[in-house]
């Protein structure tokens, strides 16, 4: 009888406790991340913020860092807004603070580079106090210095050689892309519209790919795509521009000065914001 009374008291006490939120499983988070690209432009930012918050609740460890890093790649596709970018940066910073990732020789772990890119190019903040994160910031600055003085000569789809330095006097967008890349394909109509809109004002869009001519020609067949396609079969120019992921776009003014870049799929608004630094008239 006594044991039954104790059981009843304990049961009543448990029922009186506030309900604890169930932790979202990592598998469910990864499944939702896989759906982000299918969401509308309006639905994607809040979904990204929710996912960032859910990843932040995961137990510390390499898997949490990997999930946060994957989300950092997705949040830069298009313009998801400052809140979504900051939420992802906060989660990635937290994950790295909890579980620092060791480097391999001179190679920096990608999560540090990705966080540094968000801070440098997407106007977010991060308070991570880690020497590898500081090193990543220094690497990006050094890469920019290399790109600012870069030059190349590549052949286009008509076997004509195009040299970057010979385009001085024009505003040049150098876009790295590939046919297999979904964000690249989404970005292409925007680049085509920019080329068409500003062609008469001396703007040139160069699309550089390391794919072969047959693959690209088949992909573009029937499309009246106006940007100039250049082939980089040995990826020499990709390496010169430190390309680790695509799409990436670099904007040079009429004097050949690097004035801006996008680290992923750019929107009309994002490109126009950079081009506003030039003498182009919308």
Coordinates of C-alpha atoms in Angstrom, one line a residue:
X1 CA 0.0 0.0 0.0
X2 CA 2.8 2.4 0.9
X3 CA 4.6 1.7 -2.4
X4 CA 1.5 2.4 -4.3
X5 CA 1.1 5.8 -2.6
X6 CA 4.7 6.7 -3.4
X7 CA 4.1 5.7 -7.0
X8 CA 1.0 7.9 -7.2
X9 CA 2.9 10.9 -5.7
X10 CA 5.8 10.5 -8.1
X11 CA 3.5 10.2 -11.1
X12 CA 1.7 13.4 -10.0
X13 CA 5.0 15.2 -9.7
X14 CA 6.1 14.1 -13.2
X15 CA 2.8 15.3 -14.7
X16 CA 3.3 18.7 -13.0
X17 CA 6.7 19.3 -14.7
X18 CA 6.8 21.5 -17.8
X19 CA 7.1 19.6 -21.0
X20 CA 10.6 19.6 -22.4
X21 CA 11.0 20.4 -26.1
X22 CA 11.9 17.3 -28.1
X23 CA 15.4 17.7 -29.7
X24 CA 15.2 17.5 -33.4
X25 CA 17.1 14.5 -34.8
X26 CA 20.1 15.2 -37.1
X27 CA 18.6 13.0 -39.8
X28 CA 15.4 15.1 -39.9
X29 CA 17.6 18.3 -40.1
X30 CA 19.5 16.9 -43.0
X31 CA 16.3 15.9 -44.8
X32 CA 15.0 19.5 -44.4
X33 CA 18.2 20.9 -45.7
X34 CA 17.8 18.8 -48.8
X35 CA 14.5 20.5 -49.4
X36 CA 15.7 24.1 -49.1
X37 CA 16.3 24.6 -52.8
X38 CA 12.7 23.6 -53.6
X39 CA 11.2 26.3 -51.4
X40 CA 9.9 29.6 -52.7
X41 CA 12.0 32.7 -52.3
X42 CA 9.6 33.9 -49.5
X43 CA 9.7 30.5 -47.6
X44 CA 13.4 29.8 -47.8
X45 CA 14.8 32.5 -45.4
X46 CA 12.5 31.5 -42.4
X47 CA 13.2 27.8 -43.1
X48 CA 16.9 28.5 -43.1
X49 CA 16.7 30.4 -39.8
X50 CA 14.7 27.5 -38.2
X51 CA 17.3 25.0 -39.4
X52 CA 20.1 27.1 -38.0
X53 CA 18.4 27.1 -34.7
X54 CA 17.8 23.4 -34.8
X55 CA 21.4 22.6 -35.7
X56 CA 22.5 24.8 -32.8
X57 CA 20.7 22.4 -30.4
X58 CA 22.5 19.3 -31.6
X59 CA 25.2 17.8 -29.4
X60 CA 28.7 19.2 -29.9
X61 CA 30.8 17.2 -32.3
X62 CA 32.0 17.0 -35.9
X63 CA 28.6 16.1 -37.2
X64 CA 27.2 19.4 -35.9
X65 CA 30.1 21.3 -37.5
X66 CA 29.4 19.5 -40.8
X67 CA 25.7 20.3 -40.7
X68 CA 26.3 24.0 -39.8
X69 CA 28.9 24.2 -42.6
X70 CA 26.5 22.6 -45.1
X71 CA 23.9 25.2 -44.2
X72 CA 26.5 28.0 -44.7
X73 CA 26.7 26.8 -48.4
X74 CA 23.0 26.9 -48.8
X75 CA 22.3 30.3 -47.2
X76 CA 24.5 32.1 -49.8
X77 CA 22.5 30.8 -52.7
X78 CA 20.5 33.9 -53.7
X79 CA 19.6 36.7 -51.4
X80 CA 18.1 35.2 -48.2
X81 CA 18.6 38.4 -46.1
X82 CA 20.7 39.5 -43.2
X83 CA 18.8 37.6 -40.6
X84 CA 19.2 34.2 -42.2
X85 CA 22.9 34.8 -42.9
X86 CA 23.6 35.9 -39.3
X87 CA 21.7 32.9 -37.9
X88 CA 23.8 30.5 -39.9
X89 CA 27.0 32.3 -39.0
X90 CA 26.1 32.2 -35.3
X91 CA 25.5 28.5 -35.5
X92 CA 28.7 27.7 -37.4
X93 CA 30.7 29.8 -35.0
X94 CA 29.1 28.1 -32.0
X95 CA 29.8 24.6 -33.5
X96 CA 33.4 25.4 -34.2
X97 CA 33.8 26.9 -30.7
X98 CA 32.5 23.7 -29.2
X99 CA 34.4 21.4 -31.5
X100 CA 37.6 22.9 -33.1
X101 CA 38.6 21.1 -36.2
X102 CA 42.4 20.5 -36.6
X103 CA 44.1 21.5 -39.7
X104 CA 46.1 19.2 -42.0
X105 CA 49.5 20.7 -42.7
X106 CA 49.0 24.1 -44.4
X107 CA 45.4 23.2 -45.4
X108 CA 42.7 25.0 -43.4
X109 CA 39.5 23.1 -42.6
X110 CA 36.7 24.3 -44.8
X111 CA 34.3 25.4 -42.0
X112 CA 36.8 28.1 -40.9
X113 CA 37.1 29.3 -44.5
X114 CA 33.3 29.3 -45.0
X115 CA 32.7 31.3 -41.8
X116 CA 35.4 33.8 -42.8
X117 CA 33.7 34.2 -46.2
X118 CA 30.4 34.9 -44.6
X119 CA 31.9 37.6 -42.4
X120 CA 34.0 39.2 -45.2
X121 CA 31.5 39.1 -48.1
X122 CA 28.1 38.9 -46.5
X123 CA 28.3 41.5 -43.8
X124 CA 27.7 39.3 -40.8
X125 CA 29.7 39.1 -37.6
X126 CA 31.3 36.2 -35.7
X127 CA 33.0 36.2 -32.3
X128 CA 34.9 32.9 -32.8
X129 CA 38.3 33.1 -31.0
X130 CA 40.3 30.5 -32.8
X131 CA 43.8 30.8 -34.5
X132 CA 42.5 28.8 -37.5
X133 CA 39.6 31.3 -38.0
X134 CA 42.1 34.2 -37.9
X135 CA 44.3 32.3 -40.4
X136 CA 41.2 31.9 -42.7
X137 CA 40.6 35.6 -42.7
X138 CA 44.3 36.2 -43.6
X139 CA 44.0 33.7 -46.5
X140 CA 41.0 35.4 -48.0
X141 CA 42.8 38.8 -47.9
X142 CA 45.8 37.2 -49.6
X143 CA 43.6 35.5 -52.2
X144 CA 42.0 38.9 -53.0
X145 CA 45.4 40.4 -53.6
X146 CA 46.2 37.5 -56.1
X147 CA 42.9 37.9 -57.9
X148 CA 43.3 41.7 -58.1
X149 CA 46.4 41.2 -60.3
X150 CA 45.2 38.1 -62.2
X151 CA 45.2 37.9 -65.9
X152 CA 44.4 35.1 -68.3
X153 CA 43.9 34.2 -72.0
X154 CA 41.2 31.5 -72.8
X155 CA 39.4 30.4 -75.9
X156 CA 35.7 30.9 -76.4
X157 CA 33.1 28.7 -78.1
X158 CA 34.3 30.0 -81.5
X159 CA 37.9 29.3 -80.8
X160 CA 38.7 32.9 -80.3
X161 CA 41.2 33.9 -77.6
X162 CA 39.9 36.3 -74.9
X163 CA 42.4 38.0 -72.6
X164 CA 41.3 39.7 -69.5
X165 CA 43.8 42.6 -69.5
X166 CA 42.8 43.5 -73.1
X167 CA 39.3 44.3 -71.9
X168 CA 40.5 47.4 -70.0
X169 CA 38.0 50.2 -70.6
X170 CA 35.1 47.8 -70.1
X171 CA 33.5 46.6 -66.9
X172 CA 34.0 42.8 -66.6
X173 CA 32.1 40.2 -64.6
X174 CA 34.2 37.0 -64.4
X175 CA 31.8 34.1 -63.5
X176 CA 32.9 30.6 -62.7
X177 CA 30.2 28.0 -63.4
X178 CA 29.4 24.5 -64.7
X179 CA 26.4 22.8 -66.3
X180 CA 26.0 20.3 -63.5
X181 CA 25.8 23.1 -60.8
X182 CA 22.1 23.9 -59.8
X183 CA 22.9 27.4 -58.4
X184 CA 24.9 28.2 -61.5
X185 CA 21.9 27.3 -63.7
X186 CA 19.6 29.4 -61.6
X187 CA 22.0 32.3 -61.8
X188 CA 22.5 32.2 -65.6
X189 CA 19.3 34.1 -66.5
X190 CA 20.4 37.0 -64.2
X191 CA 23.8 37.2 -65.8
X192 CA 22.2 37.0 -69.3
X193 CA 19.9 39.9 -68.3
X194 CA 22.8 42.0 -67.0
X195 CA 24.9 41.4 -70.1
X196 CA 21.9 42.4 -72.3
X197 CA 21.0 45.4 -70.2
X198 CA 24.5 46.9 -70.0
X199 CA 26.1 45.7 -73.2
X200 CA 25.8 49.1 -74.8
X201 CA 27.5 50.7 -71.8
X202 CA 30.6 48.5 -72.1
X203 CA 29.9 45.6 -69.8
X204 CA 31.2 42.1 -70.5
X205 CA 30.2 38.9 -68.7
X206 CA 32.7 36.1 -69.1
X207 CA 31.6 32.6 -68.0
X208 CA 34.5 30.3 -67.3
X209 CA 34.1 26.6 -67.1
X210 CA 36.5 23.6 -66.8
X211 CA 34.1 21.4 -68.8
X212 CA 34.6 20.4 -72.4
X213 CA 33.1 22.1 -75.4
X214 CA 30.7 19.3 -76.3
X215 CA 29.1 19.3 -72.8
X216 CA 28.7 23.0 -72.8
X217 CA 27.4 23.3 -76.4
X218 CA 24.9 20.6 -75.7
X219 CA 23.7 22.3 -72.6
X220 CA 23.4 25.7 -74.3
X221 CA 21.8 24.4 -77.5
X222 CA 18.7 26.4 -78.3
X223 CA 19.4 29.0 -75.6
X224 CA 20.3 32.5 -76.7
X225 CA 22.8 33.0 -73.9
X226 CA 24.7 36.3 -74.4
X227 CA 27.7 36.1 -72.0
X228 CA 30.9 34.9 -73.5
X229 CA 31.8 31.3 -72.5
X230 CA 35.5 30.5 -72.0
X231 CA 37.1 27.1 -71.5
X232 CA 39.6 26.4 -68.8
X233 CA 40.3 22.7 -69.4
X234 CA 43.2 22.3 -67.0
X235 CA 41.6 24.6 -64.3
X236 CA 44.6 26.9 -64.4
X237 CA 42.5 30.0 -64.1
X238 CA 40.3 28.4 -61.5
X239 CA 43.4 27.9 -59.4
X240 CA 44.6 31.5 -60.1
X241 CA 41.3 32.8 -58.7
X242 CA 41.3 30.3 -55.8
X243 CA 38.0 28.7 -56.8
X244 CA 36.9 26.1 -54.3
X245 CA 33.2 26.2 -55.1
X246 CA 30.9 27.6 -57.8
X247 CA 29.3 29.8 -58.8
X248 CA 31.7 32.6 -58.0
X249 CA 31.7 36.0 -59.7
X250 CA 34.4 38.7 -59.7
X251 CA 33.7 42.3 -60.9
X252 CA 36.4 44.4 -62.4
X253 CA 36.0 48.1 -63.2
X254 CA 37.2 49.8 -66.4
X255 CA 40.7 50.2 -65.0
X256 CA 40.9 46.5 -64.2
X257 CA 40.4 47.0 -60.5
X258 CA 38.6 44.3 -58.5
X259 CA 35.6 46.1 -57.0
X260 CA 33.5 43.2 -55.6
X261 CA 32.6 39.5 -55.7
X262 CA 29.8 37.1 -54.9
X263 CA 30.7 33.9 -53.2
X264 CA 27.7 31.9 -54.5
X265 CA 24.6 32.3 -56.6
X266 CA 24.0 36.1 -57.1
X267 CA 20.8 37.9 -57.6
X268 CA 20.0 40.9 -59.8
X269 CA 20.0 43.1 -56.7
X270 CA 23.3 41.8 -55.5
X271 CA 25.1 42.4 -58.8
X272 CA 23.5 45.8 -59.3
X273 CA 24.7 46.8 -55.8
X274 CA 28.3 46.1 -56.8
X275 CA 27.9 47.6 -60.3
X276 CA 26.7 50.8 -58.7
X277 CA 30.3 51.5 -57.8
X278 CA 31.0 52.0 -61.5
X279 CA 29.7 54.6 -64.0
X280 CA 26.9 52.3 -65.4
X281 CA 23.4 53.8 -65.6
X282 CA 20.6 51.3 -64.7

